[in-house]
Short mmCIF file of C-alpha atoms in Angstrom, two decimals:
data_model
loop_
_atom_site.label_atom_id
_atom_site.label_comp_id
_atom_site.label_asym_id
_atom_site.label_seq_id
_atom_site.Cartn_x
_atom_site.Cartn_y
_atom_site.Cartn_z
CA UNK Q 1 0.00 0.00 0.00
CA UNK Q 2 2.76 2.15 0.82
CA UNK Q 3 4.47 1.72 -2.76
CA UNK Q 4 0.86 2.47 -4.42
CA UNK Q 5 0.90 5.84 -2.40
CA UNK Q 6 4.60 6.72 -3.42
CA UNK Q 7 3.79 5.99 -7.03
CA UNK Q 8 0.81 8.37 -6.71
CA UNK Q 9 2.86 10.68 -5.49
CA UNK Q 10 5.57 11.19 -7.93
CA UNK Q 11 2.76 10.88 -10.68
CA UNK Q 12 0.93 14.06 -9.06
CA UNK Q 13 4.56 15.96 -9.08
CA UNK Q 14 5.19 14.93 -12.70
CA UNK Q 15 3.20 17.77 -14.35
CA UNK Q 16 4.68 20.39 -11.74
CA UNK Q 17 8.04 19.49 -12.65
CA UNK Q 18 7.24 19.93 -16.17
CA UNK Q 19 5.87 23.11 -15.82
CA UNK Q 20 9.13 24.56 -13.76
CA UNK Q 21 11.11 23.16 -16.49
CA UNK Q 22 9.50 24.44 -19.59
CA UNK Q 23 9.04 27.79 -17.32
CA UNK Q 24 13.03 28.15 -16.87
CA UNK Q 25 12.50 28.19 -13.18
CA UNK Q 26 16.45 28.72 -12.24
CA UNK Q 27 18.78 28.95 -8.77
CA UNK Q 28 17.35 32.64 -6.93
CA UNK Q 29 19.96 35.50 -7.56
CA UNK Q 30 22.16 36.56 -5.00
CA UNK Q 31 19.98 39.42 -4.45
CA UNK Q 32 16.35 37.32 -4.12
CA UNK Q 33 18.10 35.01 -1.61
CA UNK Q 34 19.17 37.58 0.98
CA UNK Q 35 22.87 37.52 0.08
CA UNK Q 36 25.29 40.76 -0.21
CA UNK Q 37 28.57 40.15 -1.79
CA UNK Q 38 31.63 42.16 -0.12
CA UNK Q 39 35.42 43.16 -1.69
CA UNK Q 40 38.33 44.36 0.87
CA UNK Q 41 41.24 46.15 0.28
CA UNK Q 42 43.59 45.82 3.45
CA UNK Q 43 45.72 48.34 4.50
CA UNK Q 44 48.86 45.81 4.70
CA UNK Q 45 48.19 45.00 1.03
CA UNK Q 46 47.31 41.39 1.28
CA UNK Q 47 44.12 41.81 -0.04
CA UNK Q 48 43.58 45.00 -2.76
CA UNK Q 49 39.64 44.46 -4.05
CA UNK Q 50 39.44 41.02 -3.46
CA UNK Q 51 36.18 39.59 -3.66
CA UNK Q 52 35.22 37.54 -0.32
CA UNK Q 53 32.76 35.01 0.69
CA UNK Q 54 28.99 36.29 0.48
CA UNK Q 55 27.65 37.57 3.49
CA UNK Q 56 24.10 35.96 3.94
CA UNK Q 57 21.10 38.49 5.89
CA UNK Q 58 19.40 37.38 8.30
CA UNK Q 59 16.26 38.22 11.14
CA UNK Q 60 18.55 37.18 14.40
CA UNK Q 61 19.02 40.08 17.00
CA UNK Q 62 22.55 40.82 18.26
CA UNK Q 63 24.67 43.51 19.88
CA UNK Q 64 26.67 44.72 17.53
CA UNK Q 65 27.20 48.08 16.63
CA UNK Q 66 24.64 48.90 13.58
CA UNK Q 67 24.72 50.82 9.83
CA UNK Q 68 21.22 50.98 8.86
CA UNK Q 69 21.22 51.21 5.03
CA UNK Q 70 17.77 53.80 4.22
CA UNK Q 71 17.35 53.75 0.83
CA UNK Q 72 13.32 55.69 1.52
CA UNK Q 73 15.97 58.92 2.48
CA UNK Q 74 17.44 60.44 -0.82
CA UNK Q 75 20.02 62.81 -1.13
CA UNK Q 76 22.64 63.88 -4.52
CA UNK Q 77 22.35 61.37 -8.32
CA UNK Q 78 26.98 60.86 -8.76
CA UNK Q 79 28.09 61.97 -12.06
CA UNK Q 80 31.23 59.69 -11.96
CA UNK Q 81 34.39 58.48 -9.93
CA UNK Q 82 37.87 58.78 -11.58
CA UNK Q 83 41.19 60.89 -12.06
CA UNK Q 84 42.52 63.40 -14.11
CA UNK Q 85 44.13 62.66 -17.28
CA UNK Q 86 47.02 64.69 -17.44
CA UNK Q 87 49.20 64.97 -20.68
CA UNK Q 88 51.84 63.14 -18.51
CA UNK Q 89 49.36 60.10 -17.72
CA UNK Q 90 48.35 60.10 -21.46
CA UNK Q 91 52.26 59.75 -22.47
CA UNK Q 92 52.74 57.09 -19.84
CA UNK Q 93 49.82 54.88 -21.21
CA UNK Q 94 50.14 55.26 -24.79
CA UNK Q 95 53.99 54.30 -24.56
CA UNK Q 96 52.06 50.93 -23.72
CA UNK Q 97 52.19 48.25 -26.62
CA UNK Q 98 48.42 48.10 -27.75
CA UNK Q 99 47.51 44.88 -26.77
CA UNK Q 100 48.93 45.92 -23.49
CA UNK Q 101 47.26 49.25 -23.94
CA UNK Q 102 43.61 48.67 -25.12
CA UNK Q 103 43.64 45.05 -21.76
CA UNK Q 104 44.21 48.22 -19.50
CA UNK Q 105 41.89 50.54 -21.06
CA UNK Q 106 38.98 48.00 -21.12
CA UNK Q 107 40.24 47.52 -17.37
CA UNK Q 108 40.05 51.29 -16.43
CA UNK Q 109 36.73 52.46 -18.49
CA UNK Q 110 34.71 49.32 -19.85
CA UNK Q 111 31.80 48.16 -17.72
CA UNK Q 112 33.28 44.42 -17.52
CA UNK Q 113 32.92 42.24 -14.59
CA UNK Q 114 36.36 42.74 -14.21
CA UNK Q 115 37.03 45.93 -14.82
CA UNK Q 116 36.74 49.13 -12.36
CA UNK Q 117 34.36 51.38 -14.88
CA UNK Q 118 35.79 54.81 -14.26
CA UNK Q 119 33.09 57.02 -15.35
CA UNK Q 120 34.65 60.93 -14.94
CA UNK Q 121 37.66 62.33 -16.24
CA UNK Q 122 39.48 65.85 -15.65
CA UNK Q 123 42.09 67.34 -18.19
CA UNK Q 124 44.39 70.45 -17.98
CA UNK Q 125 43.60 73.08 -20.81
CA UNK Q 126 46.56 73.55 -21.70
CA UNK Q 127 49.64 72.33 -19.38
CA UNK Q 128 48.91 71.59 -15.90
CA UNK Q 129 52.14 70.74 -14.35
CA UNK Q 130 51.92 67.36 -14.59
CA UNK Q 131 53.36 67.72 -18.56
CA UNK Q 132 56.11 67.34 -19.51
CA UNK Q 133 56.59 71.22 -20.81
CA UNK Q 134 54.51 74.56 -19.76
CA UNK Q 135 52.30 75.76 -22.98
CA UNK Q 136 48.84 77.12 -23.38
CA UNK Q 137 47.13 77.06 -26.75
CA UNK Q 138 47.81 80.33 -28.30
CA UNK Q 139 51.85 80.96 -27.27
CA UNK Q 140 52.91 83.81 -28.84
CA UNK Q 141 56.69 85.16 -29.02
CA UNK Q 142 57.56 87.54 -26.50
CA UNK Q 143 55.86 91.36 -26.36
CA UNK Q 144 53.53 90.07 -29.31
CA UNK Q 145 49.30 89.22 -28.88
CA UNK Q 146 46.82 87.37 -30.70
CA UNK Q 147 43.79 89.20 -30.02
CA UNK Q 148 41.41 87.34 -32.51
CA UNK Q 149 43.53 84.10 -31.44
CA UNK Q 150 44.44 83.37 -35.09
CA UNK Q 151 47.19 81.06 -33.59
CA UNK Q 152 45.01 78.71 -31.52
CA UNK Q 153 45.78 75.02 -31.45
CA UNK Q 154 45.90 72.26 -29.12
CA UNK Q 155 49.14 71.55 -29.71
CA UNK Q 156 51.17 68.73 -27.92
CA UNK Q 157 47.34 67.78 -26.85
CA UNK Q 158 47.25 66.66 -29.87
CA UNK Q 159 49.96 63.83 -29.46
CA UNK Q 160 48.81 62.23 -26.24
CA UNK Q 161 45.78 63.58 -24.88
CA UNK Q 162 43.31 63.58 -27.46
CA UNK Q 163 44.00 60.64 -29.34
CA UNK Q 164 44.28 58.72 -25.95
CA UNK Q 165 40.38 60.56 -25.14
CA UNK Q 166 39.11 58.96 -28.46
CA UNK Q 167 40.22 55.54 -27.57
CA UNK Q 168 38.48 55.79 -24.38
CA UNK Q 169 35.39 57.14 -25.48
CA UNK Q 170 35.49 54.11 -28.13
CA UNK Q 171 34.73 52.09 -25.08
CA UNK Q 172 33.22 54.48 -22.60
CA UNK Q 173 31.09 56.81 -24.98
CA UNK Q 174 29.24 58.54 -21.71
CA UNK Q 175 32.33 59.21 -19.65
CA UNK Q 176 32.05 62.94 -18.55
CA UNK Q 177 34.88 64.89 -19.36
CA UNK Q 178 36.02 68.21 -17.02
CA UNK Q 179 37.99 70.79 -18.43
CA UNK Q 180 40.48 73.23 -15.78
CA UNK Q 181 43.16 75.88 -16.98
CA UNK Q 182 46.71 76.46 -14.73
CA UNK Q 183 47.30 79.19 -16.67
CA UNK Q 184 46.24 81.61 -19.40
CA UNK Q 185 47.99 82.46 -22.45
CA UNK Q 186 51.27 84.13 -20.83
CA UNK Q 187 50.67 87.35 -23.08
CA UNK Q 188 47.19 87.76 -21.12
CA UNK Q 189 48.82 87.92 -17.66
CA UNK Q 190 50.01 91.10 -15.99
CA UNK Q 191 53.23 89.52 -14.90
CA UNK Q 192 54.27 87.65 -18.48
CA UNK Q 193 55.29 84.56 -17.19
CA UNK Q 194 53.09 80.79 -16.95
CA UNK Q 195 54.28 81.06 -13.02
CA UNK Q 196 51.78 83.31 -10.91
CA UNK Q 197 50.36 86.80 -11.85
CA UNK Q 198 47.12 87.51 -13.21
CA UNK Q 199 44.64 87.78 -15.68
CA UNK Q 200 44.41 91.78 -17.40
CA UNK Q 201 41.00 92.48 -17.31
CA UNK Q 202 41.09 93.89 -21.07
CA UNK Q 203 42.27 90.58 -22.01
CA UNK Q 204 38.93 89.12 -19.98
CA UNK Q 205 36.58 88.74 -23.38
CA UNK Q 206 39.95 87.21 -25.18
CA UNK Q 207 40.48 84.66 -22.73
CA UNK Q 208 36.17 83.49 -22.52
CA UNK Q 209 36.55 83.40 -26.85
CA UNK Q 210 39.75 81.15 -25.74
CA UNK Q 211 37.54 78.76 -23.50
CA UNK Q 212 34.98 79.26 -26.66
CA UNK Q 213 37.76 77.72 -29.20
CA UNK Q 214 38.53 75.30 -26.89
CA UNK Q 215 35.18 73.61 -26.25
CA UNK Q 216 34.85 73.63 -29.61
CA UNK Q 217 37.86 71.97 -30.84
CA UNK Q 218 37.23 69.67 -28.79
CA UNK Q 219 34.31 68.99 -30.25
CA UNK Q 220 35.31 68.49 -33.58
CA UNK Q 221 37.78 65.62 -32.60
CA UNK Q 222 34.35 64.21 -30.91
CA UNK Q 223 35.43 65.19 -27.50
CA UNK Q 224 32.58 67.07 -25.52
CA UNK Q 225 33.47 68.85 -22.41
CA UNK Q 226 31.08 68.68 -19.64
CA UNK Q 227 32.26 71.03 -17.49
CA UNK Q 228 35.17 73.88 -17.22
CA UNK Q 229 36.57 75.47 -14.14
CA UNK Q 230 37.85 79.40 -14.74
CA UNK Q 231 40.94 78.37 -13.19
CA UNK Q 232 42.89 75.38 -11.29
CA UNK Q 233 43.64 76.15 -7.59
CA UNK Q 234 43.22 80.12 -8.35
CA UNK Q 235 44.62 81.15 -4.57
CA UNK Q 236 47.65 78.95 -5.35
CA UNK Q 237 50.11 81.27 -8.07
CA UNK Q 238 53.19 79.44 -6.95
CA UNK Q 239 53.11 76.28 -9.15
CA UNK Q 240 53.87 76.32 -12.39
CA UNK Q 241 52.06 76.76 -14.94
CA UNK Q 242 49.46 79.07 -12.36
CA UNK Q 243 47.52 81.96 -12.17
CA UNK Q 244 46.31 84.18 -9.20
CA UNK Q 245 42.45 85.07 -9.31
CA UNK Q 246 40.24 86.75 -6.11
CA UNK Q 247 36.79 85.51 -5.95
CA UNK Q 248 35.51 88.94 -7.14
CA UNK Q 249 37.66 88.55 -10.59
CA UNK Q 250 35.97 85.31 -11.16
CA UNK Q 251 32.93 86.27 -10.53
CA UNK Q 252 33.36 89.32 -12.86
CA UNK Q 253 34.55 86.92 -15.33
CA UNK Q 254 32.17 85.00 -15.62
CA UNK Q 255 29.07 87.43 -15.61
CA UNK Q 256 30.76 89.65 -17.78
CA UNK Q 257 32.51 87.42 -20.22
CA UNK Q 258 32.37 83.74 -19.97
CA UNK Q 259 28.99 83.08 -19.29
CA UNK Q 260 27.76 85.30 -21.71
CA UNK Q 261 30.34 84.21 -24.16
CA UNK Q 262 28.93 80.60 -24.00
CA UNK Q 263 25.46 81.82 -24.73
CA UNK Q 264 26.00 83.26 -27.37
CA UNK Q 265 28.32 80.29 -29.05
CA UNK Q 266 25.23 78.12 -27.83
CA UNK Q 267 27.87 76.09 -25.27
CA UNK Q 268 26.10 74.14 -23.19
CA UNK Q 269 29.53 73.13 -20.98
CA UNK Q 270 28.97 73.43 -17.38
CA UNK Q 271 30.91 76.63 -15.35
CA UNK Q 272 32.17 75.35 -11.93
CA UNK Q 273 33.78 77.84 -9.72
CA UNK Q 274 36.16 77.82 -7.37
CA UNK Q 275 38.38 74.70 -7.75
CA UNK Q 276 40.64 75.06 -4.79
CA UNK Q 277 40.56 74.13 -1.80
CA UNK Q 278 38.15 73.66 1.32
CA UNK Q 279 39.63 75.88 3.50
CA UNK Q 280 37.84 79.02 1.89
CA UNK Q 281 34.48 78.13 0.91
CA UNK Q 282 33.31 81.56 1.18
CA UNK Q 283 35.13 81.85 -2.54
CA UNK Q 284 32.51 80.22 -4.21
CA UNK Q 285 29.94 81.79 -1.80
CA UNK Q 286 31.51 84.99 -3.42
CA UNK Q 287 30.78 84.16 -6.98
CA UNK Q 288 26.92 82.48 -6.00
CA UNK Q 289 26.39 85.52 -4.17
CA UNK Q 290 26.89 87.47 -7.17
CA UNK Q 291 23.51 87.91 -8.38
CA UNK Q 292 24.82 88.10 -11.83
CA UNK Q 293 26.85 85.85 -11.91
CA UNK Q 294 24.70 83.43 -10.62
CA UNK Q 295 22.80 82.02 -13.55
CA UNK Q 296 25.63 81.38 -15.55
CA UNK Q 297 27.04 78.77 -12.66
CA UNK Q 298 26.57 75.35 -12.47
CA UNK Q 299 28.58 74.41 -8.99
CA UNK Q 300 31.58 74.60 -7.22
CA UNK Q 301 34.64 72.75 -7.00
CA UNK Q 302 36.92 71.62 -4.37
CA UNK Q 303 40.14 69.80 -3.13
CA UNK Q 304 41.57 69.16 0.25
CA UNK Q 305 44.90 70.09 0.70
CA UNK Q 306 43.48 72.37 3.24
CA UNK Q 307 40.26 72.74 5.21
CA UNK Q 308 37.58 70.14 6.80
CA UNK Q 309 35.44 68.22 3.72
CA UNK Q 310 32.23 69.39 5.73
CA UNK Q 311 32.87 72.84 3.78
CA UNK Q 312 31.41 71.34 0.76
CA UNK Q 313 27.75 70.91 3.13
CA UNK Q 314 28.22 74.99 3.80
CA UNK Q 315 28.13 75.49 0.55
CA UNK Q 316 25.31 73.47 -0.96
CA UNK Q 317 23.48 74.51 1.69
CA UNK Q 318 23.78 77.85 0.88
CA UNK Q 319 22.77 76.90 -2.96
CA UNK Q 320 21.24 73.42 -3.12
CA UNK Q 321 20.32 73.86 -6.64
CA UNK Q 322 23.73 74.18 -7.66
CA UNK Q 323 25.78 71.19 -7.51
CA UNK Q 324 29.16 70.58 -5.34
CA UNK Q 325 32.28 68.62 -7.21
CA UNK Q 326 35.48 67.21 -5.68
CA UNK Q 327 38.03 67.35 -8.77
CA UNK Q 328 41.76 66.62 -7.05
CA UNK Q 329 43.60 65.35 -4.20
CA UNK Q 330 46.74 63.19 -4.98
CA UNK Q 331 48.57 61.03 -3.29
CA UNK Q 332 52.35 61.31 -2.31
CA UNK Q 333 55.33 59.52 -2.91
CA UNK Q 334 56.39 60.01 0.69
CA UNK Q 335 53.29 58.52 2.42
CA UNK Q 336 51.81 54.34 2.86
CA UNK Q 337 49.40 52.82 1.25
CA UNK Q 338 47.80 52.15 4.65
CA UNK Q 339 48.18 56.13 5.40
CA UNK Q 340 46.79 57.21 2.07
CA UNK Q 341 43.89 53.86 1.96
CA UNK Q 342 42.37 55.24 5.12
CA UNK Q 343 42.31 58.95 4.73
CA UNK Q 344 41.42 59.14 0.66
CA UNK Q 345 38.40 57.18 1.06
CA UNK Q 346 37.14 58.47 4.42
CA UNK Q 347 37.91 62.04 3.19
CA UNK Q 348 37.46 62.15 -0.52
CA UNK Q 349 35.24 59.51 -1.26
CA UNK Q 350 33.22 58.95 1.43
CA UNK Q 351 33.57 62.78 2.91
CA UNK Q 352 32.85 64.10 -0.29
CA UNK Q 353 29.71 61.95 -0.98
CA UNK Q 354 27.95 62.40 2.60
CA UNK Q 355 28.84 66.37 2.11
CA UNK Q 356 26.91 66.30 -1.48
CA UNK Q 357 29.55 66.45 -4.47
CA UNK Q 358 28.13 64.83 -7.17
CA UNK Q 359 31.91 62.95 -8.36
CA UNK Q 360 35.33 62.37 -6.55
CA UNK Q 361 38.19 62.51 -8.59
CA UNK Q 362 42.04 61.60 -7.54
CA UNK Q 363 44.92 63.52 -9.40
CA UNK Q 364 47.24 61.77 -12.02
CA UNK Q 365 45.63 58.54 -13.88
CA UNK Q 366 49.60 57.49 -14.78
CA UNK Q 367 53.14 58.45 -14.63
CA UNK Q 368 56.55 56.29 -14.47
CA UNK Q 369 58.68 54.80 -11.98
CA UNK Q 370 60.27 58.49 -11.06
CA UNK Q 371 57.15 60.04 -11.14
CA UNK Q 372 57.54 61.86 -14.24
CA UNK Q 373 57.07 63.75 -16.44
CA UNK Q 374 56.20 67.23 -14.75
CA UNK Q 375 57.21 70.87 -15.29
CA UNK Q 376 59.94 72.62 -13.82
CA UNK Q 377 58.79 73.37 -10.66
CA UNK Q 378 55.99 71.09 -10.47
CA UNK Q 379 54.94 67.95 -8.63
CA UNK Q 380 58.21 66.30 -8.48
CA UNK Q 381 55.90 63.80 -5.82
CA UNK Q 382 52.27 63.21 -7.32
CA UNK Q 383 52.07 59.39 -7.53
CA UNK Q 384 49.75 58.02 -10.29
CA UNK Q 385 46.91 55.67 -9.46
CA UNK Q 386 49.45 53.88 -12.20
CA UNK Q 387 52.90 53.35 -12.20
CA UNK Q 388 54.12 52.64 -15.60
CA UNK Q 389 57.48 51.88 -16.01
CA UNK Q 390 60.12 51.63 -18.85
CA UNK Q 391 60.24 48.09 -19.41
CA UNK Q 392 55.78 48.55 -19.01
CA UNK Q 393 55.16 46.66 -16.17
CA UNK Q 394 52.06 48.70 -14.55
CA UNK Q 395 52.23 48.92 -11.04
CA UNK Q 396 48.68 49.97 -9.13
CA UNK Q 397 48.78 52.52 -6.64
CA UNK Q 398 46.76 52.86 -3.94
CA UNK Q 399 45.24 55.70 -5.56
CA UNK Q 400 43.51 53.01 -8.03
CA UNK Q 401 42.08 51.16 -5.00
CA UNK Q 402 40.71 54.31 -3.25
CA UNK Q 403 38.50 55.07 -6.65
CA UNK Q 404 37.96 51.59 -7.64
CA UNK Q 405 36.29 50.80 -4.09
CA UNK Q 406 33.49 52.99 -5.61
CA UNK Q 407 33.91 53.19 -9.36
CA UNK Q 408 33.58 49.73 -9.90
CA UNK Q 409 30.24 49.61 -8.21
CA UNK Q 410 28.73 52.61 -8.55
CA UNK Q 411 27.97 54.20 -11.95
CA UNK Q 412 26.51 57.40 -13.25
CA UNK Q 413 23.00 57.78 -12.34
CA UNK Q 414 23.59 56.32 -9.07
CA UNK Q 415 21.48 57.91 -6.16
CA UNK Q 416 23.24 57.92 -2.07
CA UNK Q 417 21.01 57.05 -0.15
CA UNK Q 418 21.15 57.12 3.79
CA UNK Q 419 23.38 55.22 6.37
CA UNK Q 420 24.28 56.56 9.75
CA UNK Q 421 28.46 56.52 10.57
CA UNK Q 422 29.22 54.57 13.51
CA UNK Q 423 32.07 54.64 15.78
CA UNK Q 424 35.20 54.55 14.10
CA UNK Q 425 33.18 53.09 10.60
CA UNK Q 426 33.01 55.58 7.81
CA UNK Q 427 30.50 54.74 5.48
CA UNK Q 428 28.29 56.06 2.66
CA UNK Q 429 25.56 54.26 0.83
CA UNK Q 430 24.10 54.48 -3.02
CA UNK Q 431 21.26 52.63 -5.06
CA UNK Q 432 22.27 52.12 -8.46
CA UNK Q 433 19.64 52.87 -12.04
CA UNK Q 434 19.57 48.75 -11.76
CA UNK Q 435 18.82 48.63 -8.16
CA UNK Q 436 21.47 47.62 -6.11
CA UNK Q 437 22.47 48.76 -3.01
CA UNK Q 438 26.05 49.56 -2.84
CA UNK Q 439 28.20 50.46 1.04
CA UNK Q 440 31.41 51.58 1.07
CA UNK Q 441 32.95 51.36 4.75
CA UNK Q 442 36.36 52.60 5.87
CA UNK Q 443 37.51 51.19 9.43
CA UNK Q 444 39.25 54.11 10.52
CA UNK Q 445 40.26 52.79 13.97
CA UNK Q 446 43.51 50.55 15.75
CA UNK Q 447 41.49 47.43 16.03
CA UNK Q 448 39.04 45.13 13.81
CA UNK Q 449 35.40 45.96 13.99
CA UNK Q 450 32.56 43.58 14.04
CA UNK Q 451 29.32 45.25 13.28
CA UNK Q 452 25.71 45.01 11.51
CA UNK Q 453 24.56 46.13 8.20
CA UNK Q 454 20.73 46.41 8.38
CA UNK Q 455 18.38 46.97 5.39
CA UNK Q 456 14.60 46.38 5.21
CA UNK Q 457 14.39 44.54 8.35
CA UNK Q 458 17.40 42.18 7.95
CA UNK Q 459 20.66 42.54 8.36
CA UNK Q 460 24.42 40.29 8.15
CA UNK Q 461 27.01 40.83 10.32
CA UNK Q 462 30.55 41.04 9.40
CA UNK Q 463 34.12 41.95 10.89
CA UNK Q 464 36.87 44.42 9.30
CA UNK Q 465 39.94 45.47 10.53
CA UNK Q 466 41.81 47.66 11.54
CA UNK Q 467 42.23 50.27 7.75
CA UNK Q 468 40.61 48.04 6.20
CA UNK Q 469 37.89 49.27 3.10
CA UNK Q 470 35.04 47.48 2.32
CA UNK Q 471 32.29 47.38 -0.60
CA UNK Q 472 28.96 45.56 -0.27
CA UNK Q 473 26.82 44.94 -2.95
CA UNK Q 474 23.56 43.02 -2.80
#
């Protein structure tokens, strides 16, 4: 009787099972199962984005110390992670054999499971000193001008830069692209030299038809520029190339020349003030204040050389419909990768995410094993997020693993959401255009740290230690 009832049995399941079949009924995603996947990058370097076991939610109650994940509590959509491209980090890459070249490229910019799917780019206009030579667009001998800039070109652009540019918008077509000058023509200046001094006023409408040419040369080689800054680090005139400009010149600038300027050339590019660092953010409060002015602005820029990141809050605050960017901090050949891990992405990518900028950006993308090339007088100490040497073995920095940790994961069109900080865990939160959740934590303490991560009722627990960065993704 029992074997009559077992027969019965399967025969009733027969049709079910055919039905999940035909129906492609497959294993749950991670996702659907309550599962987050997690990479760590230690601060010894024995593990740099290494993916680790999945961490599996669950409904028991514990008393661990707690990041509740909101994603109900919306704050800034990111425009992009990355670094700037600096002629130097062009020449370093495209001295690359291209087999060697295009693996890396698909590794940087693609959006491969493997690769890290940088989505934002900044480049000089003209040198920044990260090139090999100083030179602006429209050099001119010595006492001469070039009013109606006859002489514009890109120049030595053209050899690294933009050709490099084309073969990454061959696999990134979307990547934004941000635009900052160190220096004006030197036959602007009032000092006549690429070092310092500043901008003649009668030379103000010359130099917004020079941003003009720019954008639009650009343009032609199928390069669009999403955004310009007036001027790189404007209080700083003591690199070189640099230029000197007060608040109140930029802000006469731009209502005077530049913004108009683009109107009329129908230039949609973005104008983001300020571009210095955090220390003064009643600069850009200057230029926003300007009523003016105003309209013509898109945001404000920032690095942290100097200051407290929280400046970047003061100043959206101030202006929340104009939007906050973070465009440079490098990292040093003199410092660790456990020094630089833990402060980069607690201050410039987390920081700068929980205090509203809309990107984070490191400084150079590439330069060799002595940290060239760069100008006389400039960065002889700015350490790419790649080290490229002669013989083109490519070294990552830590620089690539403080972007990556959100680049990777996090794409344009990506909304942060809430999470609270929690003892010595720094943390910030997104929800991506597909739906996933994405937590970046930083363990800025001296010992490991075993805490919750709670969303929608459920939550896994985990240890890091001590420096250690963390992404979760479910």
């Amino acid at each position: 009787m029992k074997n009559i009832n077992k027969k019965l049995q399967i025969l009733l399941l027969l049709p079910l099972m055919a039905i999940q079949v035909k129906c492609g009924i497959s294993k749950p995603s991670v996702a659907s199962v309550g599962k987050a996947e997690s990479w760590i990058t230690a601060p010894d370097e024995s593990s740099k984005l290494q993916k680790q076991n999945d961490l599996v939610f669950n409904s028991e109650s514990n008393s661990n110390q707690t990041i509740e994940v909101n994603p109900s509590q919306k704050f800034q959509t990111v425009e992009g992670f990355g670094f700037s491209l600096t002629g130097g980090s062009a020449q370093a890459i495209l001295k690359l054999d291209k087999a060697k070249k295009e693996s890396l490229l698909q590794e940087l910019f693609s959006g491969k499971k493997e690769a890290i799917g940088l989505s934002y780019l900044r480049i000089s206009i003209g040198a920044s000193d990260l090139n090999e030579k100083v030179f602006s667009y429209d050099d001119m001998p010595e006492g001469q001008t070039d009013l109606k800039l006859e002489h514009f070109n890109l120049g030595p652009d053209l050899q690294d830069v933009v050709p490099l540019l084309k073969e990454i918008l061959a696999i990134n077509p979307k990547i934004k692209i941000m635009g900052s000058p160190w220096s004006p023509p030197v036959w602007m200046k009032d000092n006549g030299s690429s070092k310092g001094g500043s901008l003649q006023p009668h030379y103000y409408q010359v130099y917004a038809e020079y941003f003009v040419k720019y954008i639009q040369a650009m343009k032609s080689h199928g390069i669009v520029i999403d955004a310009i800054t007036p001027q790189n680090e404007p209080l700083h005139p003591g690199n070189n190339p640099s230029m000197y400009m007060t608040a109140l010149q930029q802000a006469e600038f731009i209502k005077s020349n530049l913004g108009p300027a683009f109107a009329k050339a129908k230039i949609k590019t973005k104008i983001v003030v300020y571009d210095h660092n955090c220390n003064k953010p009643e600069y850009p409060l200057t230029i926003l204040g300007d009523p003016k002015a105003l309209p013509f602005v898109a945001g404000s820029a920032f690095h942290l050389y100097e200051g407290d990141i929280s400046a970047l809050s003061k100043v959206h605050d101030a202006f929340p419909d104009k939007d906050i960017y973070f465009t440079e901090q490098y990292t040093g050949s003199g410092s660790s990768f456990e020094s630089d891990l833990k402060w980069s992405v607690k201050n410039v990518v987390i920081g700068s995410m929980r205090n509203w900028s809309v990107n984070a950006l490191s400084w150079g993308l590439a330069n060799d094993e002595y940290y060239k090339p760069f100008t006389p007088g400039g960065c002889s100490t700015c350490k790419g997020a790649l080290m490229i040497d002669q013989n083109q073995n490519i070294k990552r920095e830590v620089g690539y693993y403080i972007i990556a940790h959100a680049s990777k994961f996090v794409p344009e069109g990506s909304v942060r959401i809430a999470s609270n900080n929690t003892g010595n865990l720094y943390n910030v939160a997104f929800k991506t255009p597909s739906g996933q959740i994405v937590l970046l934590v930083e363990n800025d303490g001296n010992a490991a740290e075993t805490f919750n991560i709670k969303y929608n009722q459920k939550q896994i627990s985990t240890t890091l230690n001590a420096g250690a960065v963390a992404t979760y993704v479910w």
